[in-house]
Amino acid sequence: MPSKYTAPHIANKVRKLRKASIDVTLVFNKLIAGDKTALAQAITLIESTRESDFQLAENLVNQCLTIPSKGIRIGITGVPGVGKSTFIEALGGFLTAMGKKVAVLAVDPSSSFTKGSILGDKTRMETLAKDPNAFIRPSPASDALGGVTRKTRETLILCEAAAFDVVLVETVGVGQSETAVHSMVDFFLLLKLAGAGDELQGIKRGIMEMADAIVINKADGSNLNQVKIARGEFKRALHLYPPKENQWTPTVLSCSALHNLGIEAVWETISHFMTMTKANGHFAKNRTNQNKNWFLQSVDALLKHQFYANSQTKDRLKQLLNQVETNQISPYAAAKALVQK
Amino acid sequence: MPSKYTAPHIANKVRKLRKASIDVTLVFNKLIAGDKTALAQAITLIESTRESDFQLAENLVNQCLTIPSKGIRIGITGVPGVGKSTFIEALGGFLTAMGKKVAVLAVDPSSSFTKGSILGDKTRMETLAKDPNAFIRPSPASDALGGVTRKTRETLILCEAAAFDVVLVETVGVGQSETAVHSMVDFFLLLKLAGAGDELQGIKRGIMEMADAIVINKADGSNLNQVKIARGEFKRALHLYPPKENQWTPTVLSCSALHNLGIEAVWETISHFMTMTKANGHFAKNRTNQNKNWFLQSVDALLKHQFYANSQTKDRLKQLLNQVETNQISPYAAAKALVQK
């Protein structure tokens, strides 16, 4: 009888044996025909941590890249409690009712513990989850934002190859995940509440600068007057920024996601943005720049990863950090000593 | 007769022969005795681009690190025209009159063309330049902010070893140089003008968040009413930020550097900051953190430098960038291909 210590190990082995090698071409063909099961399978491959899956995942992504992307990528952020899920459910439902296919992804490194914030709470996005034209995928589990970001970027490519018209990428309004999402979407939407006392918080954190639209949610009932005041404040705040290179002027809107009010106006704004930036070339330019940046950032990340993975480097790093702390060596000289070893 | 093409080459050779190998111990001993000529010589060694000088410079900096730093490092920033030079001249003169030794350095990568903004314009800081207790050094010439930053950091260490009580590090209020200066000083001072219409510009650029004090310059004559309004606005803006870990509350002051008004209050604020952060341990903690960050940043920079220095890597990079642009390969796969070559 296996001890409780060997059991997980054996279970893992069995799981590995069971998981037959995936036929990438088959998955790809099903995926581009719009098969949601194949899409889910493909994403699982991308999220896999098995060495043997890496090359398969890479092949699949490279194949998907050959399919011209026709969709739009929309990032949605806002602090917890702002109503992101309700908003996505409302916008997603509005779009599927128009006949569009909508995918919802998430970048939320903190959710690796709950294995995905989107589906962590089963009551969230209940209607959209059942919609045949919608596809919802929780945040991939990863111990670092970089890992989550990469997997989400690649998932996005798969969704577009699977002919999804709109990909909504949700992120929680804390930390660096917003910058990560901004770097992979065409349109960045900041959800806000009126009277939350944080009207200007977004400025100092640089979030407002990234926003193409600010949407004040929960604009209903007794809240309407506060919403009006907040709209004015956000508009003034947006004036602090110089005009964007793409010539788009960020707008302030309000909606009540819970009551499905104002959702159409949000979509009109996004459509207008699309038309304008596609006409002036900035839509394509932005995507090319994002890809180039993603490439260069990945090079940096891989270089660092490779460098610090060495156990000798780790030991030497500790020693040198200690010498730096006690002023025995200049930080630059220490860095040279570490790199040139 | 040498052609005009060989002349610079020969001139260089002659210069190299003339420049006798420097005696680091001798320079160090003179430097810690407060000899300004030795200090200037030491800084030139740090700024040297000759391979043979690198090790000497490193030895010198490491020796200087053994001298406990008793000085304070003050970063001063502000947009062109705000009166930085006049302010530094006024504050510097105030401090030397108190018997303090003051060094003025600059981080301004753009000034590498003019070989130093500080002395580029000979009329700037005329009085301070002649003061026996002052030492002024222009921004080191370098083609990258990283190079300027490293050299300025090391120069700072030399100045402190040479018993300078106050080191003022000036930077022009554009780009990343402010973050660089902030990362090497104890106190960060933001110079502003009243009624310049840029009251809130500092917020969005993240500069205001770094400021320990905002000083509104040119508070004289008919400008006084506007200064009063601006003080209120800056105070409100500072309230947007959460309390600092070091428990310091950034203050808003005004002065007329030209008329030597309000300079004493600026120094009182800085002294108060010093007393407080030395008492609560954050002064030392900040310096240690700065050194650790400098070390880790240098490791990253050197890794990248080493990696991209290879001409094969450069060629492969171009190829891969092109493939990324034309969607032939996923940016991540391209990065892996480059790093694993």
XYZ file of C-alpha atoms in Angstrom:
682
model
C 0.000 0.000 0.000
C 1.504 3.345 -0.982
C 2.180 5.797 1.817
C 0.435 9.121 1.750
C 3.707 10.595 0.472
C 3.996 8.436 -2.613
C 0.332 8.532 -3.554
C 0.356 11.963 -5.335
C 3.475 10.911 -7.201
C 1.805 7.745 -8.480
C -1.376 9.612 -9.278
C 0.682 12.031 -11.365
C 2.320 9.204 -13.261
C -1.024 7.617 -14.041
C -2.351 10.989 -15.188
C 0.616 11.426 -17.500
C 0.190 7.977 -19.017
C -3.488 8.576 -19.571
C -2.936 11.903 -21.301
C -2.251 10.676 -24.805
C -0.058 12.804 -27.039
C -2.218 15.444 -28.701
C -2.620 15.604 -32.494
C -1.886 19.270 -33.124
C -3.093 19.302 -36.721
C -6.388 17.705 -35.744
C -6.894 20.170 -32.896
C -5.956 23.058 -35.195
C -8.434 21.994 -37.874
C -11.259 21.628 -35.374
C -10.309 24.883 -33.705
C -10.422 26.975 -36.880
C -13.833 25.425 -37.585
C -14.924 27.059 -34.320
C -15.051 23.948 -32.133
C -15.048 25.162 -28.527
C -13.900 21.792 -27.161
C -10.850 21.885 -29.427
C -10.190 25.464 -28.336
C -10.322 24.450 -24.684
C -8.001 21.534 -25.427
C -5.577 23.827 -27.269
C -5.511 26.271 -24.372
C -4.828 23.429 -21.951
C -1.857 22.518 -24.121
C -0.546 26.075 -23.899
C -1.005 26.089 -20.147
C 0.681 22.718 -19.739
C 3.896 22.661 -17.753
C 5.045 19.385 -19.337
C 8.247 19.853 -21.317
C 6.953 17.566 -24.060
C 3.967 19.864 -24.592
C 6.020 23.024 -25.143
C 6.945 22.291 -28.749
C 3.416 21.143 -29.577
C 1.994 24.347 -28.096
C 4.482 26.439 -30.056
C 3.579 24.690 -33.308
C -0.083 25.229 -32.642
C 0.337 28.945 -31.891
C 2.481 29.435 -34.990
C -0.185 27.710 -37.109
C -2.897 29.905 -35.580
C -0.828 33.006 -36.358
C -1.241 32.250 -40.071
C -5.005 32.867 -39.738
C -5.566 36.606 -40.216
C -7.041 38.107 -37.048
C -10.386 39.763 -37.663
C -11.380 40.291 -34.065
C -10.968 43.065 -31.566
C -9.191 42.691 -28.262
C -10.666 44.659 -25.400
C -9.026 44.970 -22.017
C -11.287 45.587 -19.042
C -9.994 46.656 -15.676
C -11.345 48.065 -12.441
C -10.935 47.567 -8.722
C -12.698 44.650 -7.014
C -16.353 45.526 -6.433
C -16.657 47.774 -9.476
C -18.763 45.134 -11.197
C -16.407 43.725 -13.835
C -18.166 40.357 -14.093
C -21.594 41.922 -14.372
C -20.286 44.330 -16.992
C -18.667 41.558 -19.013
C -21.833 39.506 -18.762
C -23.860 42.485 -20.025
C -21.465 43.464 -22.830
C -20.881 39.827 -23.795
C -24.618 39.125 -23.929
C -25.194 42.269 -25.985
C -22.570 41.120 -28.492
C -23.709 37.508 -28.788
C -27.248 38.812 -29.328
C -25.783 40.722 -32.294
C -24.488 37.402 -33.589
C -20.901 37.958 -32.531
C -18.717 35.302 -30.940
C -17.206 36.468 -27.651
C -14.309 35.015 -25.677
C -13.537 36.097 -22.122
C -10.033 35.633 -20.741
C -8.429 36.845 -17.564
C -5.002 38.018 -16.456
C -4.929 37.777 -12.724
C -1.826 36.231 -11.228
C -3.393 36.257 -7.773
C -6.076 33.891 -8.976
C -3.622 31.056 -9.490
C -4.527 30.030 -5.958
C -8.232 29.848 -6.635
C -7.535 28.407 -10.090
C -9.192 31.253 -11.904
C -11.166 34.130 -10.559
C -13.675 34.115 -13.367
C -15.056 30.696 -12.601
C -13.913 30.646 -8.993
C -17.242 32.086 -8.053
C -19.759 29.875 -9.810
C -22.473 32.507 -9.760
C -20.424 34.889 -11.930
C -21.291 35.224 -15.619
C -23.870 32.481 -15.345
C -25.781 33.489 -18.458
C -22.752 34.156 -20.628
C -21.184 30.843 -19.591
C -24.186 29.000 -21.093
C -24.235 31.089 -24.286
C -23.188 28.931 -27.282
C -21.457 31.948 -28.857
C -19.428 32.704 -25.744
C -16.287 31.100 -24.420
C -15.027 31.814 -20.919
C -11.611 30.822 -19.688
C -10.269 31.571 -16.210
C -6.827 33.031 -15.582
C -4.122 30.430 -16.175
C -2.403 29.195 -13.053
C 1.139 30.495 -12.825
C 3.434 31.661 -10.100
C 4.389 34.822 -11.947
C 2.659 37.561 -13.909
C 5.024 36.902 -16.807
C 3.764 33.341 -17.133
C 0.126 34.383 -16.950
C 0.712 37.128 -19.498
C 2.399 34.846 -21.993
C -0.258 32.185 -21.729
C -3.052 34.736 -22.060
C -1.433 36.326 -25.112
C -1.184 32.950 -26.782
C -4.726 32.009 -25.778
C -5.870 35.227 -27.402
C -4.309 34.122 -30.686
C -6.071 30.762 -30.440
C -9.434 32.461 -29.795
C -9.025 34.625 -32.863
C -8.048 31.629 -34.971
C -11.263 30.024 -33.684
C -13.110 32.966 -35.277
C -14.059 34.799 -32.106
C -15.001 38.358 -33.041
C -14.391 39.930 -29.675
C -11.942 38.865 -26.995
C -12.479 40.495 -23.610
C -9.434 40.328 -21.357
C -10.317 41.023 -17.755
C -7.857 42.055 -15.098
C -8.262 43.053 -11.512
C -7.289 46.658 -10.855
C -4.194 46.064 -8.800
C -0.511 45.848 -9.584
C 1.201 45.375 -12.883
C -1.411 43.162 -14.500
C -3.120 46.206 -16.012
C 0.003 47.179 -17.914
C 0.277 43.581 -19.097
C -3.303 43.572 -20.369
C -2.905 47.004 -21.953
C 0.061 45.629 -23.895
C -2.037 42.914 -25.534
C -5.312 44.634 -26.408
C -6.583 47.092 -29.013
C -8.913 48.962 -26.677
C -8.500 49.464 -22.944
C -11.582 50.123 -20.847
C -11.421 51.321 -17.264
C -14.480 50.599 -15.108
C -15.088 53.025 -12.266
C -17.625 53.802 -9.585
C -18.968 57.245 -8.817
C -18.312 58.696 -5.404
C -15.862 55.976 -4.491
C -13.428 58.722 -3.550
C -10.855 57.337 -5.940
C -11.589 59.620 -8.884
C -7.967 60.610 -9.158
C -6.349 57.389 -7.980
C -6.184 56.190 -11.562
C -4.052 59.141 -12.583
C -1.233 58.563 -10.192
C -1.119 54.874 -10.941
C -0.883 55.574 -14.661
C -4.026 53.555 -15.371
C -6.023 56.494 -16.589
C -3.363 57.323 -19.139
C -3.853 53.888 -20.685
C -7.648 54.098 -20.847
C -9.411 54.541 -24.184
C -12.681 54.838 -22.310
C -13.685 55.243 -18.699
C -17.063 53.661 -17.961
C -18.743 54.545 -14.686
C -20.740 51.518 -13.637
C -23.737 51.307 -11.301
C -25.247 54.440 -12.844
C -28.742 53.802 -11.539
C -31.230 54.876 -8.869
C -30.017 57.342 -6.293
C -26.504 57.142 -7.698
C -27.203 59.165 -10.840
C -26.273 62.548 -9.428
C -22.936 61.303 -8.182
C -22.314 59.723 -11.573
C -22.830 63.081 -13.229
C -20.267 64.703 -10.931
C -17.806 61.850 -11.443
C -18.151 62.101 -15.224
C -17.094 65.730 -15.042
C -14.135 64.907 -12.829
C -12.922 62.092 -15.033
C -13.273 64.246 -18.128
C -11.168 66.959 -16.533
C -8.627 64.356 -15.454
C -8.370 63.008 -19.010
C -7.541 66.504 -20.210
C -4.269 66.261 -18.312
C -2.920 63.983 -20.994
C -1.513 65.024 -24.312
C -3.391 63.836 -27.406
C -2.760 60.189 -28.238
C -0.711 59.300 -31.270
C -3.647 57.362 -32.719
C -5.742 60.578 -32.585
C -8.348 58.942 -30.361
C -9.814 61.109 -27.604
C -10.618 58.924 -24.588
C -14.258 59.237 -23.557
C -16.156 58.989 -20.295
C -19.379 56.972 -20.310
C -21.701 55.584 -17.690
C -23.742 52.422 -17.546
C -25.668 50.126 -15.297
C -24.426 46.667 -16.150
C -26.887 45.135 -13.706
C -29.846 46.721 -15.519
C -28.335 46.482 -18.994
C -28.377 50.259 -19.416
C -25.766 52.117 -21.469
C -24.116 48.977 -22.847
C -24.966 49.866 -26.433
C -23.245 53.249 -26.079
C -20.108 51.494 -24.826
C -20.094 49.264 -27.888
C -20.697 52.248 -30.170
C -17.650 53.932 -28.692
C -15.530 50.839 -29.241
C -16.812 50.483 -32.815
C -16.032 54.120 -33.480
C -12.510 53.582 -32.126
C -12.079 50.561 -34.399
C -13.254 52.395 -37.504
C -11.058 55.375 -36.804
C -7.836 53.551 -35.912
C -8.226 51.062 -38.735
C -8.658 53.971 -41.143
C -5.622 55.875 -39.896
C -3.429 52.791 -39.699
C -2.889 52.895 -35.952
C -4.797 49.703 -35.282
C -2.310 47.606 -37.267
C 0.633 49.687 -36.092
C -0.287 49.127 -32.468
C -0.491 45.362 -32.937
C 2.882 45.235 -34.676
C 4.444 47.295 -31.900
C 2.865 45.073 -29.270
C 4.318 42.000 -30.931
C 7.764 43.538 -31.197
C 7.672 44.571 -27.546
C 6.440 41.153 -26.533
C 9.379 39.628 -28.423
C 11.976 41.911 -26.839
C 10.488 41.554 -23.363
C 10.496 37.786 -23.758
C 14.161 37.855 -24.730
C 14.957 39.812 -21.549
C 12.859 37.522 -19.401
C 14.394 34.381 -20.859
C 17.915 35.750 -20.521
C 17.349 36.529 -16.850
C 15.639 33.223 -16.267
C 18.494 31.312 -17.883
C 21.067 33.284 -15.940
C 19.526 32.979 -12.489
C 18.538 29.317 -12.975
C 22.160 28.325 -12.345
C 22.618 27.328 -8.690
C 26.196 28.668 -8.607
C 24.888 32.028 -9.808
C 22.307 31.991 -7.043
C 24.942 31.372 -4.367
C 27.250 34.035 -5.779
C 24.320 36.459 -5.961
C 23.655 36.003 -2.241
C 27.317 36.592 -1.385
C 27.527 39.696 -3.542
C 24.242 41.120 -2.254
C 25.671 40.790 1.218
C 28.867 42.566 0.173
C 26.809 45.333 -1.419
C 24.737 45.742 1.737
C 27.840 46.098 3.866
C 29.496 48.531 1.424
C 32.373 46.182 0.648
C 31.909 46.453 -3.087
C 30.287 48.925 -5.419
C 26.968 47.634 -6.779
C 28.253 47.974 -10.332
C 31.487 46.103 -9.608
C 29.419 43.382 -7.916
C 27.204 43.097 -10.983
C 30.250 42.783 -13.213
C 31.665 40.092 -10.954
C 28.415 38.145 -11.163
C 27.903 38.447 -14.911
C 31.505 37.810 -15.888
C 31.901 34.675 -13.748
C 52.813 64.192 -43.601
C 49.828 62.459 -42.118
C 46.590 62.721 -44.045
C 43.621 64.351 -42.370
C 42.282 60.830 -41.828
C 45.209 59.549 -39.832
C 45.712 62.687 -37.801
C 43.020 62.024 -35.158
C 44.326 58.486 -34.784
C 47.841 59.716 -34.169
C 46.648 62.455 -31.872
C 44.852 59.818 -29.838
C 47.964 57.694 -29.590
C 49.999 60.631 -28.400
C 47.326 61.471 -25.848
C 47.354 57.911 -24.575
C 51.116 57.904 -24.222
C 51.066 61.209 -22.430
C 48.419 60.110 -19.971
C 50.581 58.258 -17.506
C 49.005 55.440 -15.548
C 47.282 56.947 -12.550
C 48.387 56.052 -9.015
C 45.049 55.128 -7.455
C 46.329 55.060 -3.878
C 47.875 58.500 -4.233
C 44.687 59.918 -5.756
C 42.617 58.251 -3.051
C 44.735 59.702 -0.247
C 44.581 63.204 -1.703
C 40.869 62.819 -2.368
C 39.965 61.862 1.200
C 42.003 64.841 2.355
C 39.530 66.946 0.387
C 41.755 67.829 -2.566
C 39.448 69.037 -5.348
C 42.038 68.433 -8.057
C 42.369 64.794 -6.998
C 38.575 64.515 -6.948
C 38.358 65.871 -10.483
C 41.091 63.469 -11.567
C 39.276 60.548 -9.935
C 36.019 61.437 -11.677
C 37.830 61.630 -15.004
C 39.087 58.112 -14.345
C 35.514 56.917 -13.743
C 34.341 58.618 -16.903
C 37.191 57.189 -18.961
C 36.233 54.845 -21.746
C 39.707 53.240 -21.842
C 39.569 49.552 -20.945
C 42.759 49.878 -18.914
C 41.101 52.490 -16.678
C 38.088 50.340 -15.777
C 39.861 48.259 -13.142
C 41.572 51.313 -11.658
C 38.247 53.126 -11.420
C 36.656 50.110 -9.772
C 39.443 49.880 -7.198
C 39.125 53.552 -6.435
C 35.338 53.384 -5.964
C 35.656 50.318 -3.746
C 38.242 52.130 -1.617
C 35.995 55.174 -1.354
C 33.100 52.942 -0.254
C 35.058 52.099 2.895
C 34.780 55.746 4.005
C 31.489 56.083 5.895
C 29.217 58.514 4.084
C 28.221 61.439 6.257
C 26.655 63.572 3.578
C 23.193 64.004 2.195
C 22.278 63.464 -1.431
C 19.647 65.794 -2.813
C 18.059 65.362 -6.215
C 16.770 68.503 -7.919
C 14.512 68.405 -10.921
C 12.294 70.747 -12.875
C 11.499 71.602 -16.453
C 13.848 73.865 -18.417
C 13.253 77.480 -17.460
C 12.165 76.749 -13.902
C 15.434 78.165 -12.616
C 17.354 75.097 -11.511
C 20.780 76.686 -11.879
C 19.770 79.833 -10.014
C 18.220 77.690 -7.284
C 21.319 75.500 -6.978
C 23.516 78.578 -6.895
C 21.343 80.056 -4.094
C 21.071 76.846 -2.057
C 24.728 75.994 -2.634
C 25.844 79.475 -1.569
C 23.632 79.300 1.525
C 25.246 75.999 2.499
C 28.865 77.002 1.879
C 28.197 80.144 3.928
C 27.216 77.741 6.756
C 30.638 76.114 6.361
C 29.361 73.096 4.432
C 31.098 71.587 1.419
C 28.782 71.286 -1.558
C 29.174 69.221 -4.724
C 26.927 69.674 -7.744
C 26.527 66.833 -10.238
C 24.175 66.374 -13.153
C 22.353 63.518 -14.804
C 21.346 64.674 -18.205
C 21.951 62.258 -21.051
C 20.980 64.886 -23.599
C 23.875 67.031 -22.507
C 26.450 64.594 -23.820
C 26.400 66.643 -27.004
C 27.175 69.887 -25.270
C 29.582 68.093 -22.932
C 27.722 69.048 -19.823
C 24.753 71.277 -19.381
C 25.964 72.711 -16.094
C 29.045 74.338 -17.512
C 27.805 74.418 -21.074
C 26.534 77.887 -20.390
C 29.446 79.664 -18.771
C 27.284 82.209 -17.048
C 25.501 79.578 -14.969
C 26.444 79.158 -11.302
C 29.213 81.699 -11.669
C 29.484 82.467 -7.969
C 29.235 78.866 -6.802
C 31.836 77.781 -9.352
C 34.380 80.108 -7.693
C 33.483 79.067 -4.138
C 36.373 77.069 -2.564
C 33.865 74.886 -0.706
C 31.914 74.032 -3.836
C 32.658 71.531 -6.565
C 30.710 71.518 -9.821
C 30.865 68.720 -12.340
C 28.883 68.593 -15.574
C 26.944 65.563 -16.728
C 29.277 62.831 -17.949
C 29.223 62.277 -21.671
C 27.575 58.999 -22.550
C 25.336 57.732 -25.260
C 22.871 56.171 -22.840
C 21.120 57.153 -19.634
C 22.433 53.949 -18.052
C 26.014 55.054 -18.588
C 25.370 58.555 -17.248
C 23.575 57.126 -14.231
C 26.339 54.700 -13.356
C 29.033 57.334 -13.659
C 27.048 59.837 -11.593
C 26.400 57.268 -8.861
C 30.078 56.505 -8.619
C 31.001 60.193 -8.716
C 28.626 60.690 -5.802
C 30.567 58.118 -3.790
C 33.837 59.890 -4.605
C 32.408 63.264 -3.519
C 31.329 61.832 -0.198
C 34.718 60.216 0.346
C 36.158 63.684 -0.322
C 34.109 64.873 2.679
C 31.466 66.819 0.800
C 28.520 67.354 3.157
C 25.884 67.915 0.522
C 25.736 66.512 -2.986
C 23.163 68.139 -5.247
C 22.257 66.034 -8.265
C 20.522 68.063 -10.939
C 18.419 66.625 -13.694
C 16.350 68.157 -16.394
C 12.648 67.460 -16.034
C 12.215 65.220 -19.032
C 12.267 61.489 -19.591
C 13.605 58.766 -17.398
C 16.492 60.719 -15.913
C 14.321 61.797 -12.976
C 13.686 58.220 -11.947
C 17.420 57.598 -12.243
C 18.239 60.550 -9.984
C 15.494 59.606 -7.522
C 17.092 56.184 -7.221
C 20.399 57.630 -6.052
C 19.429 60.412 -3.629
C 18.107 60.713 -0.082
C 15.842 63.672 -0.757
C 14.098 64.525 -4.009
C 13.123 68.120 -4.664
C 10.803 69.176 -7.470
C 11.113 72.777 -8.650
C 7.959 74.288 -10.122
C 6.634 77.564 -11.402
C 3.301 79.048 -10.472
C 0.751 79.558 -13.192
C 2.712 77.593 -15.732
C -0.402 75.574 -16.373
C 1.441 72.369 -15.583
C 0.294 72.042 -11.966
C -0.918 68.525 -12.522
C 1.553 67.437 -15.185
C 3.836 66.086 -12.493
C 1.159 63.707 -11.259
C 0.657 61.847 -14.446
C 4.345 61.516 -15.104
C 4.865 60.038 -11.659
C 7.327 62.794 -10.726
C 5.172 64.255 -7.999
C 4.943 60.887 -6.315
C 8.723 60.857 -5.970
C 8.980 64.390 -4.543
C 9.836 64.910 -0.885
C 9.295 68.623 -1.397
C 7.851 70.780 -4.129
C 9.446 74.218 -4.251
C 7.731 76.890 -6.302
C 10.440 79.164 -7.633
C 10.190 82.772 -8.802
C 7.917 83.655 -5.880
C 8.464 87.374 -6.139
C 6.856 90.581 -7.345
C 3.569 90.294 -9.140
C 3.831 86.527 -9.108
C 3.026 86.119 -5.391
C -0.713 85.679 -5.766
C -0.307 82.976 -8.373
C 2.231 81.246 -6.126
C -0.343 81.143 -3.337
C -2.869 79.477 -5.640
C -0.294 77.037 -6.952
C 0.748 76.066 -3.414
C -2.840 75.099 -2.662
C -3.096 73.076 -5.849
C 0.141 71.224 -5.264
C -0.841 70.496 -1.666
C -4.125 69.003 -2.830
C -2.306 67.003 -5.477
C 0.102 65.588 -2.890
C -2.892 64.368 -0.892
C -3.616 61.922 -3.687
C -0.738 59.782 -2.529
C -0.786 57.333 0.331
C 1.542 58.083 3.262
C 5.164 57.247 2.531
C 6.776 54.282 4.245
C 9.368 56.593 5.798
C 6.534 58.578 7.445
C 7.607 61.782 5.730
C 4.835 64.076 4.522
C 5.983 65.886 1.358
C 5.747 69.644 1.720
C 5.116 72.516 -0.647
C 7.341 75.572 -0.300
C 8.054 78.656 -2.338
C 11.195 80.668 -2.904
C 12.815 83.260 -5.067
C 16.198 81.827 -5.917
C 17.101 84.981 -7.802
C 16.531 87.141 -4.712
C 17.729 84.553 -2.198
C 14.333 84.418 -0.513
C 12.974 81.253 1.108
C 16.190 79.269 0.710
C 16.634 78.844 4.449
C 13.146 77.310 4.756
C 14.051 74.809 2.047
C 17.140 73.779 3.971
C 15.148 73.542 7.219
C 12.752 71.158 5.520
C 15.618 69.012 4.264
C 17.258 69.025 7.717
C 13.979 68.016 9.310
C 13.652 65.171 6.804
C 17.184 64.010 7.619
C 16.611 64.064 11.389
C 13.352 62.203 11.078
C 14.419 59.500 8.641
C 17.729 58.937 10.428
C 15.833 58.487 13.696
C 13.301 56.031 12.270
C 15.906 54.062 10.333
C 14.539 54.817 6.872
C 17.518 56.877 5.802
C 19.855 53.883 6.040
C 17.204 51.476 4.782
C 16.645 53.585 1.671
C 20.360 53.663 0.866
C 20.692 49.898 1.270
C 17.686 49.333 -0.964
C 19.078 51.746 -3.535
C 22.366 49.844 -3.597
C 20.635 46.484 -3.944
C 18.490 47.784 -6.771
C 21.490 49.315 -8.446
C 23.254 45.941 -8.237
C 20.317 44.000 -9.693
C 19.692 46.584 -12.405
C 23.362 46.490 -13.348
C 23.225 42.699 -13.629
C 20.278 43.005 -16.023
C 21.955 45.724 -18.044
C 25.233 43.807 -18.306
C 23.457 40.582 -19.268
C 21.629 42.352 -22.055
C 24.724 44.186 -23.151
C 26.748 40.968 -23.289
C 23.984 39.184 -25.152
C 23.343 41.805 -27.821
C 27.044 42.599 -28.303
C 27.404 39.410 -30.344
C 27.115 40.217 -34.061
C 25.457 36.867 -34.839
C 22.826 37.650 -32.235
C 22.252 41.021 -33.860
C 21.697 39.463 -37.271
C 19.392 36.780 -35.876
C 17.492 39.472 -33.965
C 16.798 41.355 -37.191
C 15.588 38.199 -38.930
C 13.331 37.252 -36.044
C 11.929 40.768 -35.649
C 10.985 40.612 -39.301
C 9.295 37.228 -38.818
C 7.413 38.603 -35.810
C 6.249 41.626 -37.787
C 4.910 39.414 -40.555
C 3.209 37.031 -38.113
C 5.357 34.078 -39.144
C 6.333 33.236 -35.600
C 4.908 33.957 -32.185
C 6.938 36.608 -30.360
C 7.606 34.206 -27.513
C 8.784 31.426 -29.814
C 11.029 33.953 -31.544
C 12.517 35.006 -28.230
C 13.202 31.385 -27.331
C 14.859 30.837 -30.692
C 17.112 33.844 -30.115
C 18.084 33.063 -26.536
C 18.599 29.338 -27.053
C 20.773 29.742 -30.110
